[in-house]
JSON list of C-alpha atoms in Angstrom, two decimals:
[
{"chain": "A", "resi": 1, "resn": "GLN", "atom": "CA", "xyz": [-0.09, -0.12, 0.05]},
{"chain": "A", "resi": 2, "resn": "VAL", "atom": "CA", "xyz": [1.17, 3.48, -0.77]},
{"chain": "A", "resi": 3, "resn": "GLN", "atom": "CA", "xyz": [1.93, 5.93, 2.16]},
{"chain": "A", "resi": 4, "resn": "VAL", "atom": "CA", "xyz": [2.09, 9.61, 1.69]},
{"chain": "A", "resi": 5, "resn": "VAL", "atom": "CA", "xyz": [3.67, 11.79, 4.40]},
{"chain": "A", "resi": 6, "resn": "GLU", "atom": "CA", "xyz": [3.87, 15.52, 4.43]},
{"chain": "A", "resi": 7, "resn": "SER", "atom": "CA", "xyz": [6.43, 17.31, 6.64]},
{"chain": "A", "resi": 8, "resn": "GLY", "atom": "CA", "xyz": [7.85, 20.75, 7.06]},
{"chain": "A", "resi": 9, "resn": "GLY", "atom": "CA", "xyz": [4.98, 22.65, 8.36]},
{"chain": "A", "resi": 10, "resn": "GLY", "atom": "CA", "xyz": [5.30, 25.00, 11.34]},
{"chain": "A", "resi": 11, "resn": "LEU", "atom": "CA", "xyz": [4.92, 28.45, 12.57]},
{"chain": "A", "resi": 12, "resn": "VAL", "atom": "CA", "xyz": [6.48, 31.18, 10.23]},
{"chain": "A", "resi": 13, "resn": "GLN", "atom": "CA", "xyz": [6.21, 35.09, 10.33]},
{"chain": "A", "resi": 14, "resn": "PRO", "atom": "CA", "xyz": [4.29, 36.93, 7.45]},
{"chain": "A", "resi": 15, "resn": "GLY", "atom": "CA", "xyz": [6.70, 37.50, 4.80]},
{"chain": "A", "resi": 16, "resn": "GLY", "atom": "CA", "xyz": [8.65, 34.34, 5.70]},
{"chain": "A", "resi": 17, "resn": "SER", "atom": "CA", "xyz": [9.24, 31.18, 3.68]},
{"chain": "A", "resi": 18, "resn": "LEU", "atom": "CA", "xyz": [8.73, 27.47, 4.39]},
{"chain": "A", "resi": 19, "resn": "ARG", "atom": "CA", "xyz": [9.19, 24.33, 2.50]},
{"chain": "A", "resi": 20, "resn": "LEU", "atom": "CA", "xyz": [6.97, 21.42, 2.54]},
{"chain": "A", "resi": 21, "resn": "SER", "atom": "CA", "xyz": [7.95, 17.99, 1.54]},
{"chain": "A", "resi": 22, "resn": "CYS", "atom": "CA", "xyz": [5.83, 14.98, 0.43]},
{"chain": "A", "resi": 23, "resn": "ALA", "atom": "CA", "xyz": [7.37, 11.65, 0.63]},
{"chain": "A", "resi": 24, "resn": "ALA", "atom": "CA", "xyz": [5.48, 8.72, -1.00]},
{"chain": "A", "resi": 25, "resn": "SER", "atom": "CA", "xyz": [6.31, 5.04, -0.64]},
{"chain": "A", "resi": 26, "resn": "GLY", "atom": "CA", "xyz": [5.65, 2.49, -3.36]},
{"chain": "A", "resi": 27, "resn": "SER", "atom": "CA", "xyz": [6.34, 2.36, -7.10]},
{"chain": "A", "resi": 28, "resn": "ILE", "atom": "CA", "xyz": [3.66, 5.01, -8.19]},
{"chain": "A", "resi": 29, "resn": "PHE", "atom": "CA", "xyz": [5.46, 8.30, -7.51]},
{"chain": "A", "resi": 30, "resn": "SER", "atom": "CA", "xyz": [6.93, 9.01, -10.80]},
{"chain": "A", "resi": 31, "resn": "MET", "atom": "CA", "xyz": [3.91, 7.85, -12.69]},
{"chain": "A", "resi": 32, "resn": "TYR", "atom": "CA", "xyz": [1.26, 10.28, -11.27]},
{"chain": "A", "resi": 33, "resn": "GLY", "atom": "CA", "xyz": [0.83, 13.98, -10.71]},
{"chain": "A", "resi": 34, "resn": "LEU", "atom": "CA", "xyz": [1.38, 15.42, -7.38]},
{"chain": "A", "resi": 35, "resn": "ASN", "atom": "CA", "xyz": [-1.17, 17.82, -5.86]},
{"chain": "A", "resi": 36, "resn": "TRP", "atom": "CA", "xyz": [-0.98, 20.30, -2.83]},
{"chain": "A", "resi": 37, "resn": "TYR", "atom": "CA", "xyz": [-4.37, 21.05, -1.27]},
{"chain": "A", "resi": 38, "resn": "ARG", "atom": "CA", "xyz": [-5.04, 23.09, 1.85]},
{"chain": "A", "resi": 39, "resn": "GLN", "atom": "CA", "xyz": [-7.86, 23.75, 4.14]},
{"chain": "A", "resi": 40, "resn": "ALA", "atom": "CA", "xyz": [-8.21, 26.54, 6.65]},
{"chain": "A", "resi": 41, "resn": "PRO", "atom": "CA", "xyz": [-10.44, 26.54, 9.52]},
{"chain": "A", "resi": 42, "resn": "GLY", "atom": "CA", "xyz": [-14.02, 26.94, 8.46]},
{"chain": "A", "resi": 43, "resn": "LYS", "atom": "CA", "xyz": [-13.24, 26.92, 4.86]},
{"chain": "A", "resi": 44, "resn": "GLN", "atom": "CA", "xyz": [-13.49, 24.52, 2.00]},
{"chain": "A", "resi": 45, "resn": "ARG", "atom": "CA", "xyz": [-10.44, 22.37, 0.97]},
{"chain": "A", "resi": 46, "resn": "GLU", "atom": "CA", "xyz": [-8.75, 24.05, -2.09]},
{"chain": "A", "resi": 47, "resn": "LEU", "atom": "CA", "xyz": [-6.19, 23.01, -4.56]},
{"chain": "A", "resi": 48, "resn": "VAL", "atom": "CA", "xyz": [-3.06, 25.20, -4.15]},
{"chain": "A", "resi": 49, "resn": "ALA", "atom": "CA", "xyz": [-0.77, 23.71, -6.88]},
{"chain": "A", "resi": 50, "resn": "PHE", "atom": "CA", "xyz": [-0.05, 20.67, -8.90]},
{"chain": "A", "resi": 51, "resn": "ILE", "atom": "CA", "xyz": [2.81, 19.21, -11.13]},
{"chain": "A", "resi": 52, "resn": "THR", "atom": "CA", "xyz": [2.27, 16.48, -13.57]},
{"chain": "A", "resi": 53, "resn": "ASN", "atom": "CA", "xyz": [4.34, 13.59, -14.10]},
{"chain": "A", "resi": 54, "resn": "ASP", "atom": "CA", "xyz": [6.15, 15.23, -16.94]},
{"chain": "A", "resi": 55, "resn": "GLY", "atom": "CA", "xyz": [6.76, 18.54, -14.97]},
{"chain": "A", "resi": 56, "resn": "SER", "atom": "CA", "xyz": [3.91, 20.77, -15.99]},
{"chain": "A", "resi": 57, "resn": "THR", "atom": "CA", "xyz": [2.85, 23.12, -13.12]},
{"chain": "A", "resi": 58, "resn": "ASN", "atom": "CA", "xyz": [-0.09, 25.23, -12.18]},
{"chain": "A", "resi": 59, "resn": "PHE", "atom": "CA", "xyz": [-1.03, 27.28, -9.11]},
{"chain": "A", "resi": 60, "resn": "ALA", "atom": "CA", "xyz": [-4.09, 28.91, -7.53]},
{"chain": "A", "resi": 61, "resn": "ASP", "atom": "CA", "xyz": [-4.30, 32.57, -8.24]},
{"chain": "A", "resi": 62, "resn": "SER", "atom": "CA", "xyz": [-3.95, 33.22, -4.57]},
{"chain": "A", "resi": 63, "resn": "VAL", "atom": "CA", "xyz": [-0.37, 31.67, -4.24]},
{"chain": "A", "resi": 64, "resn": "LYS", "atom": "CA", "xyz": [0.85, 32.45, -7.93]},
{"chain": "A", "resi": 65, "resn": "GLY", "atom": "CA", "xyz": [4.22, 33.97, -7.92]},
{"chain": "A", "resi": 66, "resn": "ARG", "atom": "CA", "xyz": [4.96, 33.10, -4.31]},
{"chain": "A", "resi": 67, "resn": "PHE", "atom": "CA", "xyz": [4.78, 29.33, -4.28]},
{"chain": "A", "resi": 68, "resn": "THR", "atom": "CA", "xyz": [6.63, 26.73, -6.33]},
{"chain": "A", "resi": 69, "resn": "ILE", "atom": "CA", "xyz": [6.02, 23.01, -6.68]},
{"chain": "A", "resi": 70, "resn": "SER", "atom": "CA", "xyz": [8.81, 20.48, -7.71]},
{"chain": "A", "resi": 71, "resn": "ARG", "atom": "CA", "xyz": [9.30, 16.87, -7.45]},
{"chain": "A", "resi": 72, "resn": "ASP", "atom": "CA", "xyz": [12.35, 14.73, -7.22]},
{"chain": "A", "resi": 73, "resn": "ASN", "atom": "CA", "xyz": [11.39, 11.29, -8.70]},
{"chain": "A", "resi": 74, "resn": "ALA", "atom": "CA", "xyz": [14.72, 9.63, -7.53]},
{"chain": "A", "resi": 75, "resn": "LYS", "atom": "CA", "xyz": [13.81, 10.46, -3.93]},
{"chain": "A", "resi": 76, "resn": "ASN", "atom": "CA", "xyz": [9.93, 9.65, -4.47]},
{"chain": "A", "resi": 77, "resn": "THR", "atom": "CA", "xyz": [9.49, 13.18, -2.84]},
{"chain": "A", "resi": 78, "resn": "GLY", "atom": "CA", "xyz": [7.50, 16.32, -3.78]},
{"chain": "A", "resi": 79, "resn": "TYR", "atom": "CA", "xyz": [8.02, 19.82, -2.49]},
{"chain": "A", "resi": 80, "resn": "LEU", "atom": "CA", "xyz": [6.07, 22.98, -2.22]},
{"chain": "A", "resi": 81, "resn": "GLN", "atom": "CA", "xyz": [8.20, 25.99, -1.59]},
{"chain": "A", "resi": 82, "resn": "MET", "atom": "CA", "xyz": [6.17, 28.68, 0.07]},
{"chain": "A", "resi": 83, "resn": "ASN", "atom": "CA", "xyz": [7.62, 32.29, -0.08]},
{"chain": "A", "resi": 84, "resn": "ASN", "atom": "CA", "xyz": [6.21, 35.64, 1.03]},
{"chain": "A", "resi": 85, "resn": "LEU", "atom": "CA", "xyz": [3.87, 33.97, 3.20]},
{"chain": "A", "resi": 86, "resn": "LYS", "atom": "CA", "xyz": [0.65, 35.71, 4.43]},
{"chain": "A", "resi": 87, "resn": "ALA", "atom": "CA", "xyz": [-1.72, 35.18, 7.30]},
{"chain": "A", "resi": 88, "resn": "GLU", "atom": "CA", "xyz": [-4.17, 33.71, 4.79]},
{"chain": "A", "resi": 89, "resn": "ASP", "atom": "CA", "xyz": [-1.90, 31.09, 3.88]},
{"chain": "A", "resi": 90, "resn": "THR", "atom": "CA", "xyz": [-2.58, 29.33, 7.38]},
{"chain": "A", "resi": 91, "resn": "ALA", "atom": "CA", "xyz": [-3.99, 26.01, 6.80]},
{"chain": "A", "resi": 92, "resn": "VAL", "atom": "CA", "xyz": [-3.35, 22.36, 6.96]},
{"chain": "A", "resi": 93, "resn": "TYR", "atom": "CA", "xyz": [-1.60, 21.32, 3.86]},
{"chain": "A", "resi": 94, "resn": "TYR", "atom": "CA", "xyz": [-2.12, 18.00, 2.24]},
{"chain": "A", "resi": 95, "resn": "CYS", "atom": "CA", "xyz": [-0.22, 15.97, -0.43]},
{"chain": "A", "resi": 96, "resn": "HIS", "atom": "CA", "xyz": [-2.21, 14.01, -2.78]},
{"chain": "A", "resi": 97, "resn": "ILE", "atom": "CA", "xyz": [-1.08, 11.53, -5.36]},
{"chain": "A", "resi": 98, "resn": "TRP", "atom": "CA", "xyz": [-3.53, 9.60, -7.42]},
{"chain": "A", "resi": 99, "resn": "ARG", "atom": "CA", "xyz": [-5.75, 8.19, -4.83]},
{"chain": "A", "resi": 100, "resn": "PHE", "atom": "CA", "xyz": [-3.62, 8.63, -1.78]},
{"chain": "A", "resi": 101, "resn": "TRP", "atom": "CA", "xyz": [-3.61, 11.39, 0.76]},
{"chain": "A", "resi": 102, "resn": "GLY", "atom": "CA", "xyz": [-1.15, 12.34, 3.32]},
{"chain": "A", "resi": 103, "resn": "GLN", "atom": "CA", "xyz": [-2.23, 13.09, 6.89]},
{"chain": "A", "resi": 104, "resn": "GLY", "atom": "CA", "xyz": [-1.69, 16.84, 6.60]},
{"chain": "A", "resi": 105, "resn": "THR", "atom": "CA", "xyz": [0.95, 19.49, 7.98]},
{"chain": "A", "resi": 106, "resn": "GLN", "atom": "CA", "xyz": [-0.09, 22.50, 9.77]},
{"chain": "A", "resi": 107, "resn": "VAL", "atom": "CA", "xyz": [1.25, 25.80, 8.46]},
{"chain": "A", "resi": 108, "resn": "THR", "atom": "CA", "xyz": [0.67, 28.78, 10.66]},
{"chain": "A", "resi": 109, "resn": "VAL", "atom": "CA", "xyz": [1.64, 32.26, 9.47]},
{"chain": "A", "resi": 110, "resn": "SER", "atom": "CA", "xyz": [1.59, 34.86, 12.36]},
{"chain": "A", "resi": 111, "resn": "SER", "atom": "CA", "xyz": [3.60, 37.49, 14.01]}
]
């Protein structure tokens, strides 16, 4: 069975940066796109960014220009680099690959 585990969340100040990691076990990592979702308290889960298996990327308007998504297939790991963080970025961030979800990692942006 595939396991997906996020890490790298934490408390950061507005304007700061954070890099989230998504490690996936199994043999599927390089075959599927990688998605990052987030869910803030009281809000719907939203797609933040995705990267396809051949490297095409896209971002939600709210994070465009600030976030970067990447993947290292040799390490079965994906990344979400978050720069110029804002309070509204506070949420639990989830990695999603095919039908598999991570447990989420909390990102809190606060002074």
